């Protein structure tokens, strides 16, 4: 912003320098016209004595813009009018009346000449119309020795401009400037170095024929335009930088937020897991000690205690297995021994093992296998792990309606197996987060159950490793179905 502001003062300085430069270019052009005209008038003064009128006229007519020259003696009677014009007499009369109407100019120019020998050239006030042409003219005084003569030189301005100014314009303009000449009376563009007339930055009339104006402009636009362009570019860059910065900050904030959430989940996980481990250990210790001390009298009670110990041990084993499995996955060390597998057989095996456990916990369970023998390319241990995780969840998240249905089938090119329950269900807005590490649906009831937030993360990883997919269908308070799709075994898998 400082950089942009500081441009304003520099801009003013630059602008001043630029305008002065343009003015000096215009001045030098004006001066060159003056020099050319001086050449003509001094030539005339020099040749007047030595040349006859005819020779003088011939010499003057070598300039294509020359129209006529009027000469009159100021002290001795002399009058001459040299011109190749058709109506030369009428032209001479007009010149004579111009002379008579400009007595003040006559005496002024005479003063200059007599005072310091300086031949001043002065422009005529308004154009002269001769044979339909608009002629410009200028006055000067010649001193040919014994007599001073007043002279009026008539010429066609446009032709003079073409001869003297156009080459000068082209020499100066190049690629840096646009130079143009305009007749101000009717805005007629006499010449321009550019195709169209740019709005002139600086302009001034030609000293010797002020009805014509020369104008100049920088080819690349004004200083202000150049600075505005740069300003806009800088502003755009600044805006882009801001956008990138805002995006960067948002990204960092999001990352920090995610990290914080993950840290929170990890902390929850550690406290859950320690609780989950401590509870079965305490139970095992208590029942084992009771048995060891021989305090249990009846065989029936002993059996019940052994049963509790075995159940708690398997709960512990499950928990530890899950943690080990997850840490292997995290360390990218988990490998899969994929083989041809009859999916129905695997599912039936798991069902047989678990149905007792399910029924023992008050669940009604059912297995619906499709008739076709579907072979998948999978690691048997992994498929069992996935299925056990889903059955475990179905049990954990069922309330009063205790039912688990395991189903197999074929959908397109994929063999599927589904585990459905009639449990608490999962809100729609939570369903896509289930598979995140340590994620647990925030619900007071859920946290009462044994939970680590790892089960579905492991399921997702195993399914990814088998190029399979997991689909969740769940309605709150009605139940959930987790469907696993495995691609069928192909010969290339061998
Ligand atoms: P957890 O060890 O907490 O069960 P999971 O990754 O297996 O971890 O499950 C993540 C969360 O998804 C669970 O905390 C639970 O809120 C929800 N969830 C998983 N399966 C079910 C289900 N069958 N019914 C209802 N909610 C479920």
Coordinates of C-alpha atoms and ligand atoms in Angstrom, one line a residue:
X1 CA 0.0 0.0 0.0
X2 CA 2.9 2.3 0.8
X3 CA 4.3 1.6 -2.7
X4 CA 1.0 2.4 -4.3
X5 CA 0.7 5.7 -2.3
X6 CA 4.2 6.8 -3.0
X7 CA 3.4 6.6 -6.7
X8 CA 1.2 9.7 -6.5
X9 CA 4.1 12.1 -5.7
X10 CA 6.4 10.4 -8.2
X11 CA 3.7 10.6 -10.8
X12 CA 3.4 14.4 -10.5
X13 CA 7.2 14.8 -10.9
X14 CA 7.2 12.4 -13.9
X15 CA 4.3 14.2 -15.4
X16 CA 6.0 17.6 -15.2
X17 CA 9.2 16.3 -16.8
X18 CA 7.2 14.5 -19.5
X19 CA 5.2 17.6 -20.4
X20 CA 8.4 19.7 -20.5
X21 CA 10.0 17.2 -22.8
X22 CA 7.0 17.3 -25.1
X23 CA 6.9 21.1 -25.1
X24 CA 10.6 21.2 -26.1
X25 CA 9.9 18.8 -29.0
X26 CA 7.1 21.1 -30.2
X27 CA 9.4 24.1 -29.8
X28 CA 12.1 22.5 -31.9
X29 CA 9.6 21.7 -34.6
X30 CA 8.4 25.3 -34.6
X31 CA 11.9 26.5 -34.7
X32 CA 12.7 24.4 -37.8
X33 CA 9.8 26.0 -39.7
X34 CA 11.2 29.4 -38.7
X35 CA 14.7 28.4 -39.9
X36 CA 13.3 27.3 -43.3
X37 CA 11.4 30.5 -43.7
X38 CA 14.4 32.5 -42.7
X39 CA 16.4 30.7 -45.4
X40 CA 13.8 31.9 -48.0
X41 CA 13.7 35.5 -46.8
X42 CA 17.5 35.9 -46.6
X43 CA 17.8 34.3 -50.0
X44 CA 15.4 36.8 -51.4
X45 CA 17.3 39.7 -49.7
X46 CA 20.6 38.4 -51.1
X47 CA 19.4 37.9 -54.7
X48 CA 17.3 41.0 -55.1
X49 CA 20.2 43.2 -56.4
X50 CA 21.9 40.6 -58.5
X51 CA 18.8 39.0 -60.2
X52 CA 16.2 40.3 -62.6
X53 CA 12.6 40.0 -61.5
X54 CA 12.1 37.0 -63.8
X55 CA 15.1 35.2 -62.4
X56 CA 14.0 36.0 -58.9
X57 CA 10.5 34.7 -59.6
X58 CA 12.0 31.5 -61.1
X59 CA 14.1 31.1 -58.0
X60 CA 11.2 31.7 -55.6
X61 CA 8.9 29.3 -57.7
X62 CA 11.3 26.5 -57.0
X63 CA 9.3 26.1 -53.7
X64 CA 6.0 24.4 -54.6
X65 CA 4.2 26.3 -51.8
X66 CA 5.2 29.7 -53.1
X67 CA 2.3 31.8 -54.4
X68 CA 3.6 35.4 -54.5
X69 CA 5.8 38.1 -53.0
X70 CA 4.9 41.7 -52.6
X71 CA 7.7 44.3 -52.3
X72 CA 7.3 48.0 -51.6
X73 CA 9.9 50.7 -51.0
X74 CA 9.5 52.4 -47.6
X75 CA 11.6 55.5 -48.4
X76 CA 11.7 55.6 -52.2
X77 CA 8.8 54.7 -54.4
X78 CA 9.1 51.1 -55.5
X79 CA 6.5 48.5 -55.9
X80 CA 6.8 45.0 -57.3
X81 CA 4.7 41.9 -57.1
X82 CA 6.1 38.6 -58.2
X83 CA 3.7 35.7 -58.9
X84 CA 2.9 33.1 -61.4
X85 CA -0.8 33.4 -60.5
X86 CA -3.4 33.8 -63.2
X87 CA -5.1 36.9 -61.7
X88 CA -1.8 38.5 -60.7
X89 CA -3.1 42.1 -60.8
X90 CA -6.0 41.4 -58.5
X91 CA -3.6 39.5 -56.2
X92 CA -1.2 42.5 -56.2
X93 CA -4.1 44.8 -55.2
X94 CA -5.1 42.6 -52.4
X95 CA -1.4 42.5 -51.3
X96 CA -1.3 46.3 -51.5
X97 CA -4.3 46.6 -49.2
X98 CA -2.9 44.2 -46.7
X99 CA 0.3 46.4 -46.7
X100 CA -1.8 49.5 -46.1
X101 CA -3.8 47.9 -43.3
X102 CA -0.7 46.8 -41.4
X103 CA 1.2 50.1 -40.9
X104 CA 2.0 49.3 -37.3
X105 CA 3.6 46.0 -38.4
X106 CA 5.6 47.9 -41.0
X107 CA 7.1 50.3 -38.6
X108 CA 7.8 47.7 -36.0
X109 CA 9.7 45.4 -38.5
X110 CA 11.5 48.4 -39.9
X111 CA 12.6 49.3 -36.3
X112 CA 14.1 45.8 -35.8
X113 CA 15.9 46.0 -39.2
X114 CA 17.4 49.4 -38.7
X115 CA 18.1 48.9 -35.0
X116 CA 20.2 45.7 -35.1
X117 CA 19.9 44.5 -38.7
X118 CA 17.5 41.8 -37.5
X119 CA 15.1 40.5 -40.1
X120 CA 12.0 39.7 -38.0
X121 CA 9.3 37.7 -39.6
X122 CA 5.7 38.2 -38.5
X123 CA 2.6 36.3 -39.5
X124 CA -0.4 37.8 -41.2
X125 CA -3.6 38.1 -39.1
X126 CA -6.1 36.3 -41.4
X127 CA -5.8 34.2 -44.5
X128 CA -6.1 35.6 -48.0
X129 CA -8.4 34.0 -50.5
X130 CA -7.0 34.0 -54.1
X131 CA -8.6 31.9 -56.9
X132 CA -10.4 29.8 -54.3
X133 CA -7.2 29.0 -52.4
X134 CA -6.6 29.9 -48.8
X135 CA -3.2 31.5 -48.6
X136 CA -1.1 32.3 -45.6
X137 CA 1.4 35.1 -45.6
X138 CA 4.0 36.7 -43.5
X139 CA 5.7 40.1 -43.4
X140 CA 9.4 40.9 -43.3
X141 CA 11.7 43.8 -44.2
X142 CA 14.6 43.6 -46.6
X143 CA 17.5 45.9 -46.7
X144 CA 19.2 45.9 -50.0
X145 CA 21.7 48.6 -49.3
X146 CA 20.3 52.0 -50.3
X147 CA 16.7 51.3 -49.6
X148 CA 14.5 49.4 -47.1
X149 CA 11.7 47.4 -48.6
X150 CA 8.7 45.9 -46.9
X151 CA 7.8 42.5 -48.2
X152 CA 4.8 40.1 -47.9
X153 CA 5.3 36.5 -48.8
X154 CA 2.2 34.5 -49.8
X155 CA 2.2 30.7 -49.7
X156 CA 0.1 27.6 -49.4
X157 CA 0.5 26.4 -45.8
X158 CA -0.5 22.8 -46.4
X159 CA 2.2 22.4 -49.1
X160 CA 4.8 24.0 -46.9
X161 CA 3.8 21.6 -44.0
X162 CA 4.1 18.6 -46.3
X163 CA 7.5 19.7 -47.5
X164 CA 9.1 20.8 -44.2
X165 CA 7.1 19.4 -41.3
X166 CA 6.2 15.9 -42.4
X167 CA 9.8 14.7 -42.8
X168 CA 10.6 16.4 -39.4
X169 CA 7.6 14.7 -37.8
X170 CA 8.7 11.3 -39.1
X171 CA 12.2 11.8 -38.0
X172 CA 11.1 12.7 -34.4
X173 CA 8.1 10.4 -34.0
X174 CA 9.6 7.0 -34.6
X175 CA 7.8 4.6 -32.2
X176 CA 8.0 7.0 -29.3
X177 CA 5.5 9.8 -30.2
X178 CA 2.5 10.6 -32.3
X179 CA 2.8 13.9 -34.0
X180 CA 0.0 15.6 -35.9
X181 CA -0.9 18.9 -37.5
X182 CA -4.4 20.3 -37.4
X183 CA -6.0 23.3 -39.1
X184 CA -7.9 24.7 -36.1
X185 CA -10.4 26.8 -38.2
X186 CA -12.2 23.6 -39.4
X187 CA -10.4 20.9 -37.4
X188 CA -9.0 19.5 -40.7
X189 CA -6.3 17.0 -40.0
X190 CA -3.4 17.9 -42.3
X191 CA -1.1 15.1 -41.2
X192 CA -0.6 12.6 -38.4
X193 CA 2.2 10.0 -37.9
X194 CA -0.4 7.6 -36.4
X195 CA -3.4 6.2 -38.2
X196 CA -5.9 8.1 -36.1
X197 CA -5.4 11.3 -34.3
X198 CA -4.7 10.6 -30.6
X199 CA -6.0 13.2 -28.2
X200 CA -3.1 15.5 -28.0
X201 CA -1.2 15.7 -24.8
X202 CA 0.4 19.0 -25.7
X203 CA -0.2 21.2 -28.7
X204 CA 0.8 24.7 -29.9
X205 CA 0.2 26.8 -32.9
X206 CA 2.9 27.1 -35.6
X207 CA 4.4 30.6 -35.0
X208 CA 4.4 31.7 -38.6
X209 CA 0.9 30.4 -39.5
X210 CA -1.0 30.1 -36.2
X211 CA -4.2 28.8 -37.8
X212 CA -2.3 25.5 -37.9
X213 CA -1.5 23.7 -34.7
X214 CA 1.0 20.9 -34.1
X215 CA 0.2 18.3 -31.4
X216 CA 2.2 15.6 -29.7
X217 CA 1.3 12.5 -27.7
X218 CA 3.4 9.7 -26.3
X219 CA 2.9 6.5 -28.4
X220 CA 2.4 4.4 -25.3
X221 CA -0.3 6.6 -23.8
X222 CA 0.1 9.2 -21.1
X223 CA 2.2 8.9 -17.9
X224 CA -1.0 8.8 -15.9
X225 CA -2.2 5.8 -18.0
X226 CA 1.1 4.0 -17.6
X227 CA 1.0 4.6 -13.9
X228 CA -2.6 3.5 -13.6
X229 CA -1.8 0.4 -15.5
X230 CA 1.0 -0.4 -13.1
X231 CA -1.2 0.5 -10.2
X232 CA -3.9 -1.9 -11.4
X233 CA -1.4 -4.7 -11.9
X234 CA 0.0 -4.2 -8.4
X235 CA -3.5 -4.1 -6.9
X236 CA -4.4 -7.3 -8.7
X237 CA -1.2 -8.9 -7.5
X238 CA -2.0 -7.7 -4.0
X239 CA -5.5 -9.1 -4.2
X240 CA -4.2 -12.4 -5.5
X241 CA -1.7 -12.5 -2.6
X242 CA -4.5 -11.8 -0.1
X243 CA -6.6 -14.6 -1.6
X244 CA -3.7 -17.0 -1.4
X245 CA -3.0 -15.9 2.2
X246 CA -6.6 -16.3 3.2
X247 CA -6.7 -19.7 1.6
X248 CA -3.4 -20.6 3.4
X249 CA -4.7 -19.5 6.7
X250 CA -8.0 -21.3 6.2
X251 CA -6.1 -24.5 5.4
X252 CA -3.8 -24.2 8.4
X253 CA -6.8 -23.5 10.7
X254 CA -8.6 -26.5 9.2
X255 CA -5.5 -28.7 9.7
X256 CA -5.1 -27.5 13.3
X257 CA -8.8 -28.1 13.9
X258 CA -8.5 -31.6 12.5
X259 CA -5.4 -32.4 14.5
X260 CA -7.1 -31.2 17.6
X261 CA -10.2 -33.4 16.9
X262 CA -7.9 -36.3 16.3
X263 CA -6.0 -35.6 19.5
X264 CA -9.3 -35.5 21.4
X265 CA -10.4 -38.8 19.8
X266 CA -7.1 -40.4 20.6
X267 CA -7.4 -39.3 24.3
X268 CA -11.0 -40.7 24.4
X269 CA -9.7 -43.9 22.8
X270 CA -7.0 -44.3 25.4
X271 CA -9.4 -43.8 28.3
X272 CA -12.0 -46.1 26.7
X273 CA -9.5 -48.8 26.0
X274 CA -8.0 -48.7 29.5
X275 CA -11.4 -48.9 30.9
X276 CA -12.3 -51.8 28.6
X277 CA -9.1 -53.7 29.7
X278 CA -9.4 -52.9 33.3
X279 CA -13.0 -54.1 33.7
X280 CA -12.4 -57.7 32.4
X281 CA -9.1 -57.9 34.3
X282 CA -10.7 -57.0 37.5
X283 CA -13.5 -59.5 37.0
X284 CA -11.0 -62.3 36.0
X285 CA -8.9 -61.5 39.1
X286 CA -11.8 -61.5 41.4
X287 CA -13.3 -64.8 40.2
X288 CA -10.0 -66.5 39.9
X289 CA -9.1 -65.5 43.5
X290 CA -12.5 -66.6 44.8
X291 CA -12.0 -70.0 43.1
X292 CA -8.3 -70.3 44.3
X293 CA -9.3 -69.7 47.9
X294 CA -11.8 -72.6 47.6
X295 CA -14.7 -70.4 48.7
X296 CA -17.0 -71.6 46.0
X297 CA -18.7 -74.7 47.2
X298 CA -21.0 -75.9 44.5
X299 CA -19.8 -77.3 41.1
X300 CA -22.5 -75.3 39.4
X301 CA -21.2 -72.0 40.8
X302 CA -17.6 -73.0 39.9
X303 CA -18.8 -73.6 36.3
X304 CA -20.5 -70.3 36.2
X305 CA -17.3 -68.5 37.4
X306 CA -15.1 -70.4 34.9
X307 CA -17.6 -69.3 32.2
X308 CA -17.3 -65.7 33.3
X309 CA -13.5 -65.9 33.3
X310 CA -13.5 -67.4 29.8
X311 CA -16.0 -64.8 28.5
X312 CA -13.9 -61.9 29.9
X313 CA -10.7 -63.4 28.5
X314 CA -12.2 -63.6 25.0
X315 CA -13.4 -60.0 25.4
X316 CA -9.9 -59.0 26.3
X317 CA -8.5 -61.0 23.4
X318 CA -10.9 -59.3 21.0
X319 CA -10.0 -55.9 22.2
X320 CA -6.3 -56.6 22.0
X321 CA -6.6 -58.2 18.6
X322 CA -8.4 -55.2 17.3
X323 CA -5.8 -52.8 18.6
X324 CA -3.0 -54.9 17.1
X325 CA -4.8 -55.1 13.8
X326 CA -5.3 -51.3 13.8
X327 CA -1.6 -50.6 14.6
X328 CA -0.5 -53.0 11.9
X329 CA -2.7 -51.1 9.4
X330 CA -1.4 -47.8 10.6
X331 CA 2.2 -48.9 10.2
X332 CA 1.3 -50.2 6.7
X333 CA 2.5 -53.6 7.8
X334 CA -0.7 -55.6 7.3
X335 CA -0.4 -58.2 4.6
X336 CA -3.1 -60.3 3.1
X337 CA -2.9 -63.9 2.0
X338 CA -5.5 -63.9 -0.8
X339 CA -6.9 -67.2 -2.0
X340 CA -9.9 -68.6 -3.7
X341 CA -12.6 -68.6 -1.1
X342 CA -16.1 -69.9 -1.1
X343 CA -17.8 -67.0 0.5
X344 CA -20.9 -69.0 1.7
X345 CA -18.6 -71.5 3.6
X346 CA -16.7 -68.7 5.4
X347 CA -20.0 -66.9 6.4
X348 CA -21.6 -70.2 7.5
X349 CA -18.5 -71.0 9.7
X350 CA -18.6 -67.6 11.4
X351 CA -22.4 -67.9 11.8
X352 CA -22.1 -71.3 13.5
X353 CA -19.4 -70.0 15.9
X354 CA -21.4 -66.8 16.7
X355 CA -25.0 -68.0 16.7
X356 CA -24.5 -69.6 20.2
X357 CA -22.9 -66.4 21.5
X358 CA -25.7 -64.3 19.9
X359 CA -28.5 -66.5 21.2
X360 CA -26.9 -66.6 24.6
X361 CA -27.2 -62.8 24.7
X362 CA -30.9 -62.9 23.8
X363 CA -30.5 -62.3 20.0
X364 CA -32.6 -64.0 17.4
X365 CA -30.2 -64.7 14.5
X366 CA -30.7 -65.9 11.0
X367 CA -28.5 -66.8 8.0
X368 CA -29.8 -66.3 4.5
X369 CA -27.3 -67.6 2.0
X370 CA -27.8 -67.4 -1.8
X371 CA -27.8 -70.7 -3.7
X372 CA -25.0 -70.0 -6.1
X373 CA -21.5 -71.0 -5.1
X374 CA -19.6 -67.7 -5.2
X375 CA -15.8 -67.7 -5.2
X376 CA -14.0 -64.5 -4.1
X377 CA -10.3 -63.8 -4.0
X378 CA -9.7 -62.9 -0.3
X379 CA -7.8 -63.5 2.8
X380 CA -9.9 -65.8 5.0
X381 CA -8.7 -64.3 8.3
X382 CA -9.5 -60.8 7.1
X383 CA -13.0 -61.7 5.9
X384 CA -13.7 -63.3 9.3
X385 CA -12.4 -60.3 11.0
X386 CA -14.7 -58.0 9.0
X387 CA -17.7 -60.1 9.7
X388 CA -17.0 -60.5 13.4
X389 CA -16.6 -56.7 13.7
X390 CA -20.0 -56.1 12.0
X391 CA -21.7 -58.8 14.2
X392 CA -20.1 -57.3 17.2
X393 CA -21.4 -53.9 16.3
X394 CA -24.9 -55.2 15.6
X395 CA -24.9 -56.7 19.1
X396 CA -23.4 -53.6 20.8
X397 CA -25.8 -51.2 19.2
X398 CA -29.1 -53.1 19.6
X399 CA -31.4 -52.1 22.4
X400 CA -34.7 -53.9 23.0
X401 CA -35.3 -55.5 19.5
X402 CA -32.5 -58.1 19.4
X403 CA -32.2 -59.5 16.0
X404 CA -29.2 -60.1 13.7
X405 CA -29.6 -61.3 10.1
X406 CA -26.6 -62.3 8.0
X407 CA -27.3 -62.5 4.3
X408 CA -25.2 -63.3 1.2
X409 CA -25.9 -62.7 -2.5
X410 CA -24.7 -61.5 -5.9
X411 CA -25.1 -58.0 -7.2
X412 CA -23.6 -57.3 -10.6
X413 CA -20.1 -58.6 -10.6
X414 CA -19.8 -58.5 -6.8
X415 CA -20.6 -61.0 -4.1
X416 CA -22.1 -59.3 -1.1
X417 CA -22.6 -60.2 2.5
X418 CA -24.7 -58.1 4.7
X419 CA -25.2 -57.8 8.5
X420 CA -28.5 -56.3 9.6
X421 CA -29.8 -55.4 13.0
X422 CA -32.8 -53.7 14.5
X423 CA -30.8 -51.5 16.8
X424 CA -30.5 -47.8 17.5
X425 CA -29.5 -46.9 13.9
X426 CA -27.2 -44.1 12.9
X427 CA -28.2 -40.5 12.0
X428 CA -27.8 -39.7 8.3
X429 CA -25.3 -36.9 8.9
X430 CA -23.0 -39.2 10.8
X431 CA -23.0 -42.1 8.3
X432 CA -20.0 -40.8 6.2
X433 CA -17.8 -40.3 9.3
X434 CA -18.2 -43.8 10.7
X435 CA -15.1 -45.1 9.0
X436 CA -12.8 -42.4 10.4
X437 CA -10.2 -43.4 13.0
X438 CA -11.6 -43.5 16.5
X439 CA -14.9 -42.1 15.4
X440 CA -17.9 -42.9 17.6
X441 CA -21.4 -41.5 17.0
X442 CA -21.8 -38.8 19.7
X443 CA -24.6 -40.3 21.7
X444 CA -24.7 -40.9 25.5
X445 CA -26.0 -44.4 25.1
X446 CA -23.3 -45.5 22.8
X447 CA -20.6 -44.5 25.1
X448 CA -21.9 -46.9 27.7
X449 CA -21.1 -49.8 25.4
X450 CA -17.6 -51.2 24.9
X451 CA -16.2 -49.1 22.2
X452 CA -12.9 -48.0 20.7
X453 CA -14.0 -46.4 17.4
X454 CA -11.6 -48.8 15.5
X455 CA -13.9 -51.6 14.2
X456 CA -15.2 -49.8 11.1
X457 CA -11.8 -48.3 10.3
X458 CA -10.4 -51.8 10.2
X459 CA -13.4 -53.0 8.1
X460 CA -12.9 -50.1 5.6
X461 CA -9.1 -50.8 5.3
X462 CA -9.7 -54.6 4.7
X463 CA -12.3 -53.8 2.1
X464 CA -10.0 -51.4 0.3
X465 CA -7.2 -54.0 0.3
X466 CA -9.7 -56.4 -1.4
X467 CA -10.9 -53.8 -3.9
X468 CA -14.3 -54.1 -2.3
X469 CA -16.8 -51.6 -1.0
X470 CA -18.9 -51.0 2.1
X471 CA -22.4 -49.7 2.0
X472 CA -24.4 -48.4 5.0
X473 CA -28.1 -48.2 5.2
X474 CA -29.4 -47.1 8.5
X475 CA -32.5 -45.4 10.0
X476 CA -32.5 -44.0 13.5
X477 CA -34.2 -46.3 16.0
X478 CA -35.1 -48.8 13.2
X479 CA -31.8 -50.5 12.6
X480 CA -28.8 -50.7 10.3
X481 CA -27.5 -52.8 7.5
X482 CA -23.8 -53.0 6.6
X483 CA -23.2 -54.5 3.2
X484 CA -19.8 -55.6 2.0
X485 CA -19.1 -56.1 -1.7
X486 CA -16.2 -58.4 -2.8
X487 CA -15.2 -58.7 -6.5
X488 CA -15.6 -62.3 -7.8
X489 CA -12.5 -64.4 -8.3
X490 CA -11.0 -64.0 -11.8
X491 CA -8.4 -66.1 -13.5
X492 CA -5.9 -63.2 -13.5
X493 CA -6.1 -63.4 -9.6
X494 CA -4.4 -66.7 -9.6
Ligands
LIG1 P1 -16.7 -49.0 18.0 O1 -15.6 -49.7 18.6 O2 -17.0 -47.6 18.7 O3 -17.9 -49.8 17.8 P2 -16.7 -48.8 15.2 O4 -15.7 -48.2 14.3 O5 -17.0 -50.2 15.0 O6 -16.2 -48.5 16.6 O7 -18.0 -48.0 15.0 C1 -18.0 -46.6 15.0 C2 -19.3 -46.0 15.5 O8 -20.3 -46.3 14.5 C3 -19.8 -46.6 16.8 O9 -19.2 -45.9 17.9 C4 -21.3 -46.5 16.7 O10 -21.6 -45.2 17.2 C5 -21.6 -46.6 15.2 N1 -22.0 -47.9 14.8 C6 -21.3 -48.9 14.2 N2 -22.1 -49.9 13.9 C7 -23.4 -49.6 14.3 C8 -24.6 -50.3 14.3 N3 -24.8 -51.5 13.8 N4 -25.7 -49.6 14.7 C9 -25.6 -48.4 15.2 N5 -24.4 -47.7 15.3 C10 -23.3 -48.3 14.8

